[in-house]
Tab-separated table of C-alpha atoms and ligand atoms in Angstrom:
chain	number	residue	atom	x	y	z
A	294	MET	CA	13.719	57.520	102.284
A	295	THR	CA	17.225	57.600	103.410
A	296	LYS	CA	17.734	60.489	105.302
A	297	SER	CA	20.644	62.178	102.853
A	298	GLU	CA	17.081	61.640	100.341
A	299	GLU	CA	15.111	63.712	102.477
A	300	LEU	CA	17.781	66.141	103.025
A	301	PHE	CA	18.691	66.330	99.173
A	302	GLN	CA	14.700	66.875	98.361
A	303	ARG	CA	14.909	69.840	101.058
A	304	ALA	CA	18.616	70.885	99.537
A	305	CYS	CA	16.906	71.197	95.946
A	306	LYS	CA	13.989	73.740	97.113
A	307	VAL	CA	16.197	76.505	98.168
A	308	ILE	CA	19.562	75.091	96.586
A	309	PRO	CA	20.132	75.741	92.530
A	310	GLY	CA	20.521	71.841	91.866
A	311	GLY	CA	20.568	70.805	96.037
A	312	VAL	CA	24.487	71.961	95.991
A	313	ASN	CA	26.885	74.624	96.680
A	314	SER	CA	29.247	73.219	94.213
A	315	PRO	CA	27.826	71.549	90.647
A	316	VAL	CA	30.009	68.619	90.635
A	317	ARG	CA	28.719	66.950	93.969
A	318	ALA	CA	25.353	66.941	92.759
A	319	PHE	CA	25.899	63.494	91.743
A	320	GLY	CA	24.087	63.989	87.794
A	321	SER	CA	26.676	62.595	86.013
A	322	VAL	CA	26.804	59.120	88.126
A	323	GLY	CA	22.685	58.596	88.547
A	324	GLN	CA	22.416	58.925	92.413
A	325	THR	CA	21.362	60.925	95.398
A	326	PRO	CA	23.831	62.686	96.787
A	327	ARG	CA	25.342	61.330	100.036
A	328	MET	CA	25.136	63.733	102.962
A	329	ILE	CA	27.953	63.988	104.661
A	330	ALA	CA	28.326	64.882	108.284
A	331	SER	CA	31.834	63.843	110.029
A	332	ALA	CA	35.500	62.464	108.214
A	333	HIS	CA	37.900	61.027	110.334
A	334	GLY	CA	41.152	59.687	108.320
A	335	ALA	CA	40.397	57.658	105.553
A	336	TYR	CA	36.810	57.784	106.208
A	337	MET	CA	33.654	60.266	105.929
A	338	THR	CA	30.320	59.086	107.484
A	339	ASP	CA	26.467	60.124	106.004
A	340	GLU	CA	23.907	61.558	107.710
A	341	ASP	CA	22.709	57.520	107.545
A	342	GLY	CA	25.774	56.362	109.279
A	343	ASN	CA	27.150	54.606	105.731
A	344	ARG	CA	31.326	54.957	106.093
A	345	TYR	CA	33.127	55.203	103.267
A	346	LEU	CA	36.417	54.994	102.338
A	347	ASP	CA	37.224	58.281	100.948
A	348	PHE	CA	39.263	59.032	97.580
A	349	VAL	CA	37.645	62.453	97.086
A	350	GLY	CA	39.055	63.955	100.525
A	351	SER	CA	37.212	67.180	99.683
A	352	TRP	CA	38.930	67.001	96.371
A	353	GLY	CA	42.714	67.492	97.156
A	354	PRO	CA	42.655	69.394	100.814
A	355	MET	CA	42.989	65.857	102.996
A	356	ILE	CA	46.122	65.013	102.132
A	357	LEU	CA	46.673	63.895	105.613
A	358	GLY	CA	43.516	62.620	106.301
A	359	HIS	CA	40.579	64.196	107.491
A	360	ASP	CA	40.732	65.598	111.339
A	361	ASP	CA	43.997	65.606	111.422
A	362	PRO	CA	44.249	66.094	115.667
A	363	THR	CA	47.270	68.709	114.949
A	364	VAL	CA	45.340	71.189	112.399
A	365	ARG	CA	41.778	70.489	114.752
A	366	GLU	CA	43.919	71.456	117.774
A	367	ALA	CA	45.114	74.657	115.731
A	368	VAL	CA	41.972	75.565	114.031
A	369	ILE	CA	41.105	76.012	118.072
A	370	ALA	CA	43.094	77.300	119.768
A	371	ALA	CA	42.990	80.056	117.086
A	372	CYS	CA	39.282	80.485	116.809
A	373	ALA	CA	39.748	81.476	120.779
A	374	ASP	CA	41.806	84.329	119.644
A	375	GLY	CA	38.834	85.513	117.754
A	376	LEU	CA	38.083	84.511	114.531
A	377	SER	CA	38.874	87.569	111.872
A	378	PHE	CA	39.705	91.310	112.945
A	379	GLY	CA	39.820	92.151	108.577
A	380	ALA	CA	43.776	94.088	109.643
A	381	ALA	CA	47.511	92.421	109.140
A	382	THR	CA	48.307	89.462	111.421
A	383	ARG	CA	51.245	87.348	112.355
A	384	ARG	CA	49.793	83.943	111.467
A	385	GLU	CA	49.757	85.689	107.592
A	386	VAL	CA	53.085	86.648	107.971
A	387	GLU	CA	54.083	83.071	108.776
A	388	MET	CA	52.233	81.374	105.979
A	389	ALA	CA	53.655	83.771	103.798
A	390	GLU	CA	57.498	83.368	105.141
A	391	LEU	CA	56.855	79.624	104.850
A	392	ILE	CA	55.590	79.419	101.229
A	393	CYS	CA	58.385	81.743	99.989
A	394	SER	CA	61.072	80.181	101.738
A	395	SER	CA	60.188	76.670	100.660
A	396	VAL	CA	58.805	77.051	96.849
A	397	PRO	CA	60.755	78.121	93.891
A	398	ASN	CA	60.098	81.218	92.191
A	399	VAL	CA	57.478	82.256	95.162
A	400	ASP	CA	59.617	85.743	96.176
A	401	MET	CA	56.306	86.865	97.441
A	402	VAL	CA	52.699	86.005	97.737
A	403	ARG	CA	48.848	87.240	97.834
A	404	MET	CA	45.920	85.314	100.188
A	405	VAL	CA	43.321	84.967	98.816
A	406	ASN	CA	39.968	83.167	99.605
A	407	SER	CA	39.626	80.615	96.586
A	408	GLY	CA	41.271	78.650	94.162
A	409	THR	CA	39.306	80.684	91.526
A	410	GLU	CA	40.260	83.530	93.101
A	411	ALA	CA	44.247	82.970	93.236
A	412	VAL	CA	43.672	82.629	89.278
A	413	MET	CA	41.184	85.435	88.611
A	414	SER	CA	44.296	87.728	90.167
A	415	ALA	CA	46.961	85.644	88.780
A	416	ILE	CA	45.911	86.909	85.389
A	417	ARG	CA	45.597	90.147	86.039
A	418	ALA	CA	48.987	90.429	87.529
A	419	ALA	CA	50.087	88.946	84.657
A	420	ARG	CA	48.292	91.115	82.301
A	421	GLY	CA	49.171	94.353	84.510
A	422	PHE	CA	52.618	93.155	84.451
A	423	THR	CA	53.113	92.798	80.318
A	424	GLY	CA	50.421	95.232	79.639
A	425	ARG	CA	49.368	92.549	77.206
A	426	ASP	CA	45.574	91.130	76.629
A	427	LYS	CA	45.474	87.546	75.774
A	428	ILE	CA	45.979	84.131	78.127
A	429	VAL	CA	46.886	80.903	76.642
A	430	LYS	CA	44.409	77.651	79.096
A	431	PHE	CA	44.465	73.961	77.627
A	432	MET	CA	41.500	72.016	76.719
A	433	GLY	CA	40.183	70.205	79.304
A	434	CYS	CA	42.317	72.215	82.395
A	435	TYR	CA	39.620	74.137	84.767
A	436	HIS	CA	41.222	77.052	86.546
A	437	GLY	CA	37.985	77.821	88.474
A	438	HIS	CA	34.688	79.743	87.304
A	439	SER	CA	35.751	83.176	86.035
A	440	ASP	CA	34.343	84.117	83.089
A	441	ALA	CA	37.658	84.255	80.831
A	442	LEU	CA	38.573	80.925	82.327
A	443	LEU	CA	35.538	79.346	81.271
A	444	VAL	CA	36.599	78.313	78.137
A	445	GLN	CA	36.456	74.481	77.211
A	446	ALA	CA	37.513	73.794	80.926
A	447	GLY	CA	37.333	70.979	82.308
A	448	SER	CA	35.654	69.426	86.204
A	449	GLY	CA	32.316	70.574	86.651
A	450	VAL	CA	31.931	72.168	82.726
A	451	MET	CA	33.076	68.875	81.277
A	452	THR	CA	30.884	66.985	83.420
A	453	ALA	CA	27.483	68.607	82.959
A	454	GLY	CA	28.461	68.928	78.690
A	455	ILE	CA	28.115	72.509	79.290
A	456	PRO	CA	31.333	73.486	76.398
A	457	ASP	CA	31.440	76.947	77.884
A	458	SER	CA	29.183	78.732	80.502
A	459	ALA	CA	25.800	81.289	80.053
A	460	GLY	CA	26.714	84.583	81.309
A	461	VAL	CA	29.830	85.264	80.261
A	462	PRO	CA	29.706	87.859	77.419
A	463	GLN	CA	31.905	87.116	74.286
A	464	GLY	CA	33.677	90.142	75.450
A	465	CYS	CA	35.017	88.319	78.881
A	466	THR	CA	36.803	85.240	76.437
A	467	LYS	CA	37.546	87.143	73.568
A	468	ASP	CA	41.495	87.411	74.630
A	469	THR	CA	41.363	83.565	75.993
A	470	LEU	CA	42.781	81.459	73.820
A	471	SER	CA	42.549	77.607	73.945
A	472	ALA	CA	45.548	75.026	72.957
A	473	VAL	CA	45.998	71.171	73.163
A	474	TYR	CA	46.856	69.829	76.208
A	475	ASN	CA	50.393	67.817	75.581
A	476	ASP	CA	50.722	69.674	72.222
A	477	LEU	CA	53.643	72.102	72.542
A	478	SER	CA	53.066	73.462	68.345
A	479	SER	CA	49.148	74.299	69.295
A	480	VAL	CA	50.869	76.810	71.878
A	481	GLU	CA	53.397	77.750	69.215
A	482	ARG	CA	50.921	78.226	66.731
A	483	LEU	CA	49.290	80.781	68.412
A	484	PHE	CA	52.588	82.686	70.044
A	485	GLU	CA	53.002	83.048	65.907
A	486	GLU	CA	50.394	84.516	65.752
A	487	PHE	CA	50.268	87.001	68.297
A	488	PRO	CA	54.120	87.627	69.163
A	489	ASP	CA	53.148	90.348	71.401
A	490	GLY	CA	49.917	89.830	73.092
A	491	ILE	CA	50.214	86.950	74.715
A	492	ALA	CA	50.277	88.050	79.239
A	493	ALA	CA	50.046	84.111	80.240
A	494	VAL	CA	50.488	81.373	79.425
A	495	ILE	CA	48.290	78.827	82.180
A	496	VAL	CA	48.497	75.587	82.916
A	497	GLU	CA	47.869	72.562	85.353
A	498	PRO	CA	50.978	70.797	85.341
A	499	VAL	CA	49.416	67.417	85.829
A	500	GLY	CA	45.911	68.009	84.797
A	501	ALA	CA	43.511	66.925	86.802
A	502	ASN	CA	40.231	67.909	85.947
A	503	MET	CA	39.374	66.208	82.905
A	504	GLY	CA	40.518	63.008	84.820
A	505	VAL	CA	44.305	62.783	85.706
A	506	VAL	CA	46.600	63.938	82.106
A	507	PRO	CA	50.074	63.902	83.597
A	508	PRO	CA	52.174	66.095	81.315
A	509	VAL	CA	53.993	64.550	78.237
A	510	LYS	CA	58.119	64.613	78.679
A	511	GLY	CA	58.939	68.105	77.523
A	512	PHE	CA	55.559	69.599	77.383
A	513	LEU	CA	56.085	72.154	80.648
A	514	GLN	CA	59.360	72.538	80.177
A	515	GLY	CA	58.799	73.672	75.882
A	516	LEU	CA	56.093	75.914	77.695
A	517	ARG	CA	59.122	78.062	79.870
A	518	SER	CA	60.937	78.752	76.356
A	519	LEU	CA	58.079	79.444	74.978
A	520	CYS	CA	56.614	81.370	77.259
A	521	THR	CA	60.695	83.193	78.067
A	522	LYS	CA	60.772	83.429	74.170
A	523	TYR	CA	57.625	85.691	73.916
A	524	GLY	CA	57.897	87.579	77.151
A	525	ALA	CA	54.917	85.917	77.980
A	526	VAL	CA	54.509	85.158	82.196
A	527	LEU	CA	54.083	80.987	82.609
A	528	ILE	CA	51.379	80.070	85.278
A	529	PHE	CA	51.728	76.856	87.204
A	530	ASP	CA	48.036	76.532	88.613
A	531	GLU	CA	48.966	74.314	91.127
A	532	VAL	CA	45.260	74.466	93.124
A	533	ILE	CA	45.532	70.625	93.217
A	534	THR	CA	49.384	70.154	92.917
A	535	GLY	CA	50.654	72.261	95.627
A	536	PHE	CA	52.139	70.780	98.521
A	537	ARG	CA	50.803	67.237	97.121
A	538	LEU	CA	53.412	65.961	94.781
A	539	GLY	CA	55.523	67.013	97.134
A	540	PHE	CA	56.846	70.421	99.322
A	541	THR	CA	57.726	71.996	95.854
A	542	GLY	CA	55.234	71.060	94.195
A	543	ALA	CA	55.148	70.487	90.670
A	544	GLN	CA	57.432	72.962	89.807
A	545	GLY	CA	59.929	70.840	92.406
A	546	TYR	CA	58.672	67.711	90.431
A	547	PHE	CA	59.337	68.338	87.226
A	548	GLY	CA	62.357	70.987	87.718
A	549	VAL	CA	60.294	73.339	85.376
A	550	ASP	CA	60.258	76.890	86.563
A	551	ALA	CA	57.004	79.635	86.431
A	552	ASP	CA	56.835	82.878	87.109
A	553	LEU	CA	53.536	82.686	88.702
A	554	VAL	CA	51.710	80.104	91.129
A	555	THR	CA	48.612	79.662	92.441
A	556	TYR	CA	47.444	77.461	95.296
A	557	GLY	CA	44.211	76.513	96.887
A	558	LYS	CA	43.387	73.310	98.705
A	559	ILE	CA	46.230	71.531	100.897
A	560	ILE	CA	47.250	75.460	101.682
A	561	GLY	CA	44.014	76.131	103.665
A	562	ALA	CA	43.881	72.040	105.168
A	563	GLY	CA	40.127	72.640	104.077
A	564	MET	CA	39.014	75.668	105.352
A	565	PRO	CA	38.884	78.889	102.414
A	566	VAL	CA	42.088	79.720	101.302
A	567	GLY	CA	43.768	80.583	97.647
A	568	ALA	CA	47.133	82.104	97.431
A	569	TYR	CA	48.946	83.387	94.149
A	570	GLY	CA	52.911	84.358	94.759
A	571	GLY	CA	56.095	84.458	91.872
A	572	LYS	CA	58.577	86.666	90.935
A	573	ARG	CA	58.712	89.848	92.416
A	574	GLU	CA	58.811	91.939	89.510
A	575	ILE	CA	55.455	90.981	88.875
A	576	MET	CA	54.297	90.336	92.500
A	577	GLU	CA	55.173	94.283	93.258
A	578	ARG	CA	52.536	95.728	90.510
A	579	VAL	CA	50.046	94.213	92.844
A	580	ALA	CA	48.121	96.706	95.089
A	581	PRO	CA	48.518	98.886	97.075
A	582	VAL	CA	52.208	98.459	95.929
A	583	GLY	CA	51.542	98.626	91.979
A	584	PRO	CA	48.524	99.329	89.914
A	585	VAL	CA	46.956	95.493	89.702
A	586	TYR	CA	44.699	95.473	92.041
A	587	GLN	CA	43.206	93.314	94.275
A	588	ALA	CA	41.412	92.800	97.487
A	589	GLY	CA	39.390	90.421	99.741
A	590	THR	CA	37.638	90.667	103.253
A	591	LEU	CA	38.352	87.353	104.360
A	592	SER	CA	41.639	86.846	102.429
A	593	GLY	CA	44.332	85.827	104.891
A	594	ASN	CA	41.732	84.888	107.476
A	595	PRO	CA	43.145	83.873	110.909
A	596	VAL	CA	41.608	80.403	111.471
A	597	ALA	CA	42.337	79.365	108.300
A	598	MET	CA	45.887	80.180	108.071
A	599	ALA	CA	46.142	78.369	111.558
A	600	ALA	CA	44.749	75.813	109.650
A	601	GLY	CA	46.801	75.758	106.299
A	602	LEU	CA	49.835	76.536	108.936
A	603	ALA	CA	49.325	73.403	110.909
A	604	GLN	CA	49.007	71.244	107.775
A	605	LEU	CA	52.520	72.705	105.816
A	606	THR	CA	54.205	72.493	109.255
A	607	ILE	CA	53.661	68.716	109.319
A	608	LEU	CA	54.438	68.327	105.618
A	609	LYS	CA	57.710	70.494	106.019
A	610	GLU	CA	58.847	69.058	109.086
A	611	GLN	CA	58.441	65.299	108.044
A	612	PRO	CA	59.751	65.042	103.691
A	613	GLU	CA	58.710	61.258	104.542
A	614	ILE	CA	55.055	61.801	104.543
A	615	TYR	CA	55.866	62.514	100.334
A	616	ASP	CA	57.599	59.419	100.126
A	617	GLU	CA	54.936	57.100	101.388
A	618	LEU	CA	52.169	59.063	99.442
A	619	ASN	CA	53.815	58.852	95.841
A	620	LYS	CA	55.161	55.302	96.746
A	621	LYS	CA	52.109	54.240	97.923
A	622	GLY	CA	50.278	55.825	94.513
A	623	GLN	CA	52.642	54.397	92.442
A	624	TRP	CA	51.731	50.377	93.858
A	625	PHE	CA	48.135	51.517	94.331
A	626	TYR	CA	47.613	52.991	90.912
A	627	GLY	CA	50.514	50.619	89.020
A	628	SER	CA	47.981	47.616	90.744
A	629	LEU	CA	44.901	49.168	89.101
A	630	LYS	CA	46.504	48.975	85.403
A	631	GLN	CA	47.700	45.384	86.030
A	632	ILE	CA	43.772	44.234	86.918
A	633	VAL	CA	42.634	46.218	83.626
A	634	GLU	CA	44.999	44.403	81.390
A	635	GLU	CA	44.173	41.029	83.648
A	636	ALA	CA	40.654	41.727	82.517
A	637	GLY	CA	41.325	42.985	79.051
A	638	ALA	CA	39.178	45.845	79.681
A	639	ALA	CA	38.923	49.086	78.178
A	640	VAL	CA	40.061	51.463	81.193
A	641	GLN	CA	43.590	53.277	80.690
A	642	VAL	CA	44.823	53.844	84.107
A	643	ASN	CA	46.695	57.472	84.483
A	644	SER	CA	48.514	58.782	87.866
A	645	CYS	CA	51.167	60.797	89.242
A	646	GLY	CA	52.135	60.038	92.757
A	647	SER	CA	49.141	60.037	94.984
A	648	LEU	CA	46.464	61.828	92.244
A	649	GLY	CA	45.337	58.893	89.595
A	650	CYS	CA	41.636	57.941	87.539
A	651	MET	CA	40.628	55.308	85.918
A	652	PHE	CA	39.248	56.182	82.512
A	653	PHE	CA	36.714	54.239	80.767
A	654	THR	CA	38.021	54.101	77.647
A	655	ALA	CA	40.529	51.898	75.074
A	656	GLU	CA	42.404	54.928	73.941
A	657	PRO	CA	45.378	56.199	75.212
A	658	VAL	CA	44.558	59.762	77.643
A	659	VAL	CA	46.474	62.238	76.625
A	660	ASP	CA	43.763	65.542	76.628
A	661	TYR	CA	40.757	66.644	76.560
A	662	ALA	CA	39.388	64.939	73.145
A	663	SER	CA	41.137	61.606	73.856
A	664	ALA	CA	40.001	61.811	77.697
A	665	LYS	CA	35.975	62.457	76.166
A	666	THR	CA	35.400	59.185	73.850
A	667	SER	CA	35.213	57.215	78.180
A	668	ASP	CA	32.146	55.508	78.478
A	669	THR	CA	31.397	57.813	81.127
A	670	SER	CA	27.341	55.918	81.998
A	671	ARG	CA	30.735	52.545	82.392
A	672	TYR	CA	32.093	55.576	84.869
A	673	SER	CA	29.095	55.348	86.186
A	674	GLU	CA	28.327	51.524	87.080
A	675	TYR	CA	31.467	51.451	88.151
A	676	PHE	CA	30.836	54.559	90.782
A	677	SER	CA	27.460	52.775	92.102
A	678	HIS	CA	29.310	49.428	92.012
A	679	MET	CA	32.258	51.137	94.379
A	680	LEU	CA	29.462	53.464	96.393
A	681	SER	CA	27.682	50.541	97.301
A	682	ASN	CA	30.762	48.741	98.658
A	683	GLY	CA	32.032	51.952	100.880
A	684	ILE	CA	34.185	53.645	98.289
A	685	TYR	CA	33.648	56.835	97.909
A	686	LEU	CA	35.230	58.141	94.678
A	687	ALA	CA	34.275	61.328	92.431
A	688	PRO	CA	30.992	61.640	91.254
A	689	SER	CA	32.411	62.281	87.782
A	690	GLN	CA	34.591	60.888	85.505
A	691	PHE	CA	36.319	63.690	84.564
A	692	GLU	CA	38.068	64.243	88.096
A	693	ALA	CA	40.959	62.567	90.033
A	694	MET	CA	41.400	60.152	92.777
A	695	PHE	CA	43.199	61.531	95.481
A	696	LEU	CA	45.342	59.388	98.109
A	697	SER	CA	46.010	60.592	101.326
A	698	ALA	CA	48.997	59.795	103.955
A	699	ALA	CA	45.457	58.164	106.331
A	700	HIS	CA	44.547	55.455	103.406
A	701	THR	CA	46.677	52.113	104.581
A	702	ARG	CA	47.666	49.994	102.301
A	703	GLU	CA	45.670	47.058	103.636
A	704	GLU	CA	42.469	49.431	102.706
A	705	LEU	CA	43.353	49.915	99.402
A	706	ALA	CA	44.178	45.804	98.522
A	707	ASP	CA	40.227	45.181	99.604
A	708	VAL	CA	39.837	48.203	96.903
A	709	LEU	CA	41.693	46.860	94.160
A	710	GLU	CA	40.117	43.367	94.984
A	711	LEU	CA	36.548	45.358	93.751
A	712	VAL	CA	38.147	46.523	91.202
A	713	ARG	CA	38.765	43.018	90.445
A	714	SER	CA	35.413	41.870	90.911
A	715	PHE	CA	34.023	44.852	88.835
A	716	MET	CA	35.944	43.950	86.203
A	717	ARG	CA	35.182	40.550	86.148
A	718	GLY	CA	31.539	41.653	85.411
B	90	KE4	P1	38.282	76.880	93.793
B	90	KE4	O1	37.855	78.412	92.826
B	90	KE4	O2	36.911	75.256	93.779
B	90	KE4	O3	38.391	76.654	95.614
B	90	KE4	O4	39.269	76.344	92.813
B	90	KE4	C1	39.358	76.367	91.447
B	90	KE4	C2	40.438	75.544	90.859
B	90	KE4	C3	41.694	75.986	90.402
B	90	KE4	N1	42.266	75.047	89.785
B	90	KE4	C4	42.689	73.815	89.845
B	90	KE4	C5	43.885	73.145	88.942
B	90	KE4	C6	41.387	73.320	90.262
B	90	KE4	O5	41.095	72.340	90.385
B	90	KE4	C7	40.083	73.906	90.507
B	90	KE4	C8	39.108	73.475	91.491
B	90	KE4	N2	39.174	72.420	91.570
B	90	KE4	C9	37.868	71.315	91.585
B	90	KE4	C10	37.804	69.549	91.679
B	90	KE4	N3	37.810	69.095	90.367
B	90	KE4	C11	37.376	72.086	92.899
B	90	KE4	C12	35.716	70.703	92.774
B	90	KE4	C13	34.113	71.529	92.793
B	90	KE4	O6	34.178	72.491	92.010
B	90	KE4	O7	33.356	71.670	93.584
């Protein structure tokens, strides 16, 4: 028995499914999860000493690679000053100033502890600002596990085949309307049905929780126009795209203005951090200034702020990191596309910048329904082939690959050869 197997057996006795987040259970790929002991640069090492080139990057935070020395030093220095005070601190001010001075349409920002919390709070702020109850989300998009958003969600919900979730009363989701990603008419119909009833439209500006599904031309701009026309708040859930597509995130990358934006992952550099922010007129409805209540014991935690500030400062001061990362992504996913086409394989390669994924289906993937045509058992074979060759991919067809600044083109070229050999069967 490997150490991972032994630890996982113990885990299953005391943690539901042996994991603290469902997708980590490797359930849909039929493998024992590898218990990771350490990670440096583009690599992770498990408890048995096996080393993997990592394409999960903690699901997005590790854009610089694991254990960046500057980030590590900042965390160690912050720890020496104390871990948490439950009081206002300099670092929170610096983090808020950094975000508000860099990202369009974010006049004010509130720190929370996860992407789920950021989205839940942004929805509440939008409802408080508009006085309306209904929200529109897109099938296949995942916005964390707050009750109202667990409706035809992506990520682990999609992987586990749970169309919704047990334990969520109908009352919590009756105001959640589902639309079709990349289909503006499906949104227009909802606004025509509830012209004064929709508080917000929330969208992943690049779908990354049903696998990677980029927006078709005009989709995001169309959402902007509809929200403006009907007085609804447009929320970009940038927990994945924020500070990944570029320093101004999806708003800058696509040139579309949101009213509220949610963050997570990269802004914490691996520490538990989320944030929501946007127009002053909306954010000033949030307590203690306004009537929309939201709070958190560890929100703006000084150690987490130190980690996030260190990572964001590197990204802001070295914009060439994004140029290289996006060029590397274009080359890598473009090469993957070439390999599957040469092999005549029923595989689609979708990508946007450093995000990408391979869908095992012959059908172009543009939304939840087409993503679901993927052959998940074929994906499972692919996953196992790559894992046995030291490549750590998302243990689910419906997740993204995350390239980092630490992945070299030489390493990626070797990965391409492994994919080529798999496609040859
Ligand atoms: P967290 O609560 O997991 O920090 O963030 C929720 C969330 C919100 N919005 C988007 C667009 C997200 O992708 C996420 C979380 N992403 C998943 C990966 N697909 C987290 C992995 C997991 O659940 O373990």
